[in-house]
Amino acid sequence: QFQLVESGGGLVQAGGSLRLSCAASGGTFSNYAMGWFRQAPGKEREFVAATNWSGGRSYYADPVKGRFTISRDNALNTVYLQMASLKPEDTAVYYCAAGRAYSTSKYDYWGRGTQVTVSS
């Protein structure tokens, strides 16, 4: 079964940076588009960023555009989310997801998440 495991979360001050990683196993990583989502306390899960199977295309939610960068290394079966200029409102549990289609919502496999906390 295709599995995803996130890492790299933590506590950072506003204006700082973090890089999240998501390692995949149990399937052919390059067959999947990959996405990052987040869920803040008391809020619904929201789309953050997506990349297609090759990494040649990417799409970002407006709140993170220009600050976050999604990338992938198919040789390492890993997708990354580089986050810069972090704000307290970026505090959330971040999840990676895999799907057959490059989209903002249609994903079949999910990781368990990694906590990101941005202090003011």
mmCIF file of C-alpha atoms in Angstrom:
data_model
loop_
_atom_site.group_PDB
_atom_site.id
_atom_site.type_symbol
_atom_site.label_atom_id
_atom_site.label_comp_id
_atom_site.label_asym_id
_atom_site.label_seq_id
_atom_site.Cartn_x
_atom_site.Cartn_y
_atom_site.Cartn_z
ATOM 1 C CA GLN A 1 0.000 0.000 0.000
ATOM 2 C CA PHE A 2 1.200 3.452 -0.856
ATOM 3 C CA GLN A 3 2.316 5.228 2.321
ATOM 4 C CA LEU A 4 3.391 8.782 3.040
ATOM 5 C CA VAL A 5 5.362 10.030 6.027
ATOM 6 C CA GLU A 6 5.918 13.718 6.683
ATOM 7 C CA SER A 7 8.806 15.209 8.635
ATOM 8 C CA GLY A 8 10.479 18.547 9.249
ATOM 9 C CA GLY A 9 7.842 20.349 11.238
ATOM 10 C CA GLY A 10 8.639 22.319 14.351
ATOM 11 C CA LEU A 11 8.545 25.657 16.121
ATOM 12 C CA VAL A 12 9.883 28.695 14.288
ATOM 13 C CA GLN A 13 9.705 32.437 14.796
ATOM 14 C CA ALA A 14 7.756 34.631 12.430
ATOM 15 C CA GLY A 15 9.852 35.457 9.399
ATOM 16 C CA GLY A 16 11.751 32.190 9.632
ATOM 17 C CA SER A 17 11.910 29.209 7.319
ATOM 18 C CA LEU A 18 11.245 25.482 7.450
ATOM 19 C CA ARG A 19 11.461 22.673 4.949
ATOM 20 C CA LEU A 20 8.975 19.859 5.164
ATOM 21 C CA SER A 21 9.652 16.481 3.602
ATOM 22 C CA CYS A 22 7.290 13.688 2.682
ATOM 23 C CA ALA A 23 8.735 10.256 1.961
ATOM 24 C CA ALA A 24 6.673 7.796 -0.062
ATOM 25 C CA SER A 25 6.859 4.018 -0.112
ATOM 26 C CA GLY A 26 4.902 1.045 -1.371
ATOM 27 C CA GLY A 27 4.268 2.284 -4.880
ATOM 28 C CA THR A 28 5.653 4.057 -7.926
ATOM 29 C CA PHE A 29 6.126 7.599 -6.704
ATOM 30 C CA SER A 30 6.434 9.132 -10.158
ATOM 31 C CA ASN A 31 2.930 7.891 -11.029
ATOM 32 C CA TYR A 32 1.418 10.381 -8.624
ATOM 33 C CA ALA A 33 0.808 14.066 -8.433
ATOM 34 C CA MET A 34 1.663 15.322 -4.951
ATOM 35 C CA GLY A 35 0.085 17.950 -2.797
ATOM 36 C CA TRP A 36 0.464 19.664 0.530
ATOM 37 C CA PHE A 37 -2.474 20.614 2.706
ATOM 38 C CA ARG A 38 -2.796 22.108 6.171
ATOM 39 C CA GLN A 39 -5.311 22.242 8.963
ATOM 40 C CA ALA A 40 -5.257 24.849 11.690
ATOM 41 C CA PRO A 41 -7.096 24.338 15.009
ATOM 42 C CA GLY A 42 -10.806 24.853 14.571
ATOM 43 C CA LYS A 43 -10.545 25.190 10.803
ATOM 44 C CA GLU A 44 -11.102 22.924 7.843
ATOM 45 C CA ARG A 45 -8.207 21.396 5.977
ATOM 46 C CA GLU A 46 -7.063 23.610 3.120
ATOM 47 C CA PHE A 47 -4.999 23.183 0.008
ATOM 48 C CA VAL A 48 -1.489 24.648 0.093
ATOM 49 C CA ALA A 49 0.440 23.500 -2.990
ATOM 50 C CA ALA A 50 0.572 20.793 -5.647
ATOM 51 C CA THR A 51 3.036 19.485 -8.178
ATOM 52 C CA ASN A 52 2.554 17.153 -11.101
ATOM 53 C CA TRP A 53 4.295 13.810 -11.563
ATOM 54 C CA SER A 54 7.514 15.279 -12.907
ATOM 55 C CA GLY A 55 7.698 18.411 -10.813
ATOM 56 C CA GLY A 56 7.471 20.495 -13.954
ATOM 57 C CA ARG A 57 4.199 22.086 -12.943
ATOM 58 C CA SER A 58 3.151 23.526 -9.617
ATOM 59 C CA TYR A 59 0.265 25.473 -8.180
ATOM 60 C CA TYR A 60 -0.116 27.389 -4.930
ATOM 61 C CA ALA A 61 -2.899 28.693 -2.769
ATOM 62 C CA ASP A 62 -2.972 32.483 -2.671
ATOM 63 C CA PRO A 63 -1.968 32.793 1.020
ATOM 64 C CA VAL A 64 1.359 31.040 0.398
ATOM 65 C CA LYS A 65 2.159 32.183 -3.129
ATOM 66 C CA GLY A 66 5.634 33.689 -3.296
ATOM 67 C CA ARG A 67 6.619 32.285 0.123
ATOM 68 C CA PHE A 68 6.309 28.497 -0.248
ATOM 69 C CA THR A 69 7.878 26.253 -2.871
ATOM 70 C CA ILE A 70 6.896 22.679 -3.622
ATOM 71 C CA SER A 71 9.408 20.351 -5.237
ATOM 72 C CA ARG A 72 9.982 16.644 -5.646
ATOM 73 C CA ASP A 73 12.807 14.196 -6.149
ATOM 74 C CA ASN A 74 11.485 11.095 -7.883
ATOM 75 C CA ALA A 75 14.775 9.270 -7.362
ATOM 76 C CA LEU A 76 14.327 9.674 -3.599
ATOM 77 C CA ASN A 77 10.525 9.208 -3.601
ATOM 78 C CA THR A 78 10.219 12.463 -1.707
ATOM 79 C CA VAL A 79 8.264 15.683 -2.045
ATOM 80 C CA TYR A 80 9.268 18.872 -0.238
ATOM 81 C CA LEU A 81 7.639 22.057 0.887
ATOM 82 C CA GLN A 82 10.088 24.892 1.426
ATOM 83 C CA MET A 83 8.417 27.546 3.557
ATOM 84 C CA ALA A 84 9.871 31.028 3.957
ATOM 85 C CA SER A 85 8.728 34.288 5.543
ATOM 86 C CA LEU A 86 6.529 32.290 7.867
ATOM 87 C CA LYS A 87 3.640 33.972 9.623
ATOM 88 C CA PRO A 88 1.715 32.997 12.755
ATOM 89 C CA GLU A 89 -1.282 32.223 10.530
ATOM 90 C CA ASP A 90 0.768 29.478 8.871
ATOM 91 C CA THR A 91 0.544 27.502 12.125
ATOM 92 C CA ALA A 92 -1.150 24.189 11.337
ATOM 93 C CA VAL A 93 -0.685 20.490 10.888
ATOM 94 C CA TYR A 94 0.709 19.989 7.407
ATOM 95 C CA TYR A 95 -0.207 16.905 5.400
ATOM 96 C CA CYS A 96 1.163 15.569 2.158
ATOM 97 C CA ALA A 97 -1.068 13.683 -0.234
ATOM 98 C CA ALA A 98 -0.763 11.673 -3.430
ATOM 99 C CA GLY A 99 -3.238 11.408 -6.273
ATOM 100 C CA ARG A 100 -3.526 10.259 -9.861
ATOM 101 C CA ALA A 101 -4.585 13.705 -11.024
ATOM 102 C CA TYR A 102 -2.776 17.026 -10.674
ATOM 103 C CA SER A 103 -5.389 18.981 -8.735
ATOM 104 C CA THR A 104 -6.172 20.964 -5.623
ATOM 105 C CA SER A 105 -8.548 18.409 -4.162
ATOM 106 C CA LYS A 106 -8.504 14.884 -5.650
ATOM 107 C CA TYR A 107 -6.032 12.902 -3.594
ATOM 108 C CA ASP A 108 -6.120 9.225 -2.691
ATOM 109 C CA TYR A 109 -3.366 8.785 -0.120
ATOM 110 C CA TRP A 110 -2.546 10.910 2.903
ATOM 111 C CA GLY A 111 0.202 11.117 5.477
ATOM 112 C CA ARG A 112 -0.409 11.596 9.183
ATOM 113 C CA GLY A 113 0.849 15.143 9.249
ATOM 114 C CA THR A 114 3.571 17.204 10.856
ATOM 115 C CA GLN A 115 2.995 20.171 13.159
ATOM 116 C CA VAL A 116 4.265 23.601 12.199
ATOM 117 C CA THR A 117 4.036 26.332 14.814
ATOM 118 C CA VAL A 118 5.026 29.905 14.026
ATOM 119 C CA SER A 119 5.465 32.201 17.009
ATOM 120 C CA SER A 120 5.002 35.954 16.796
#
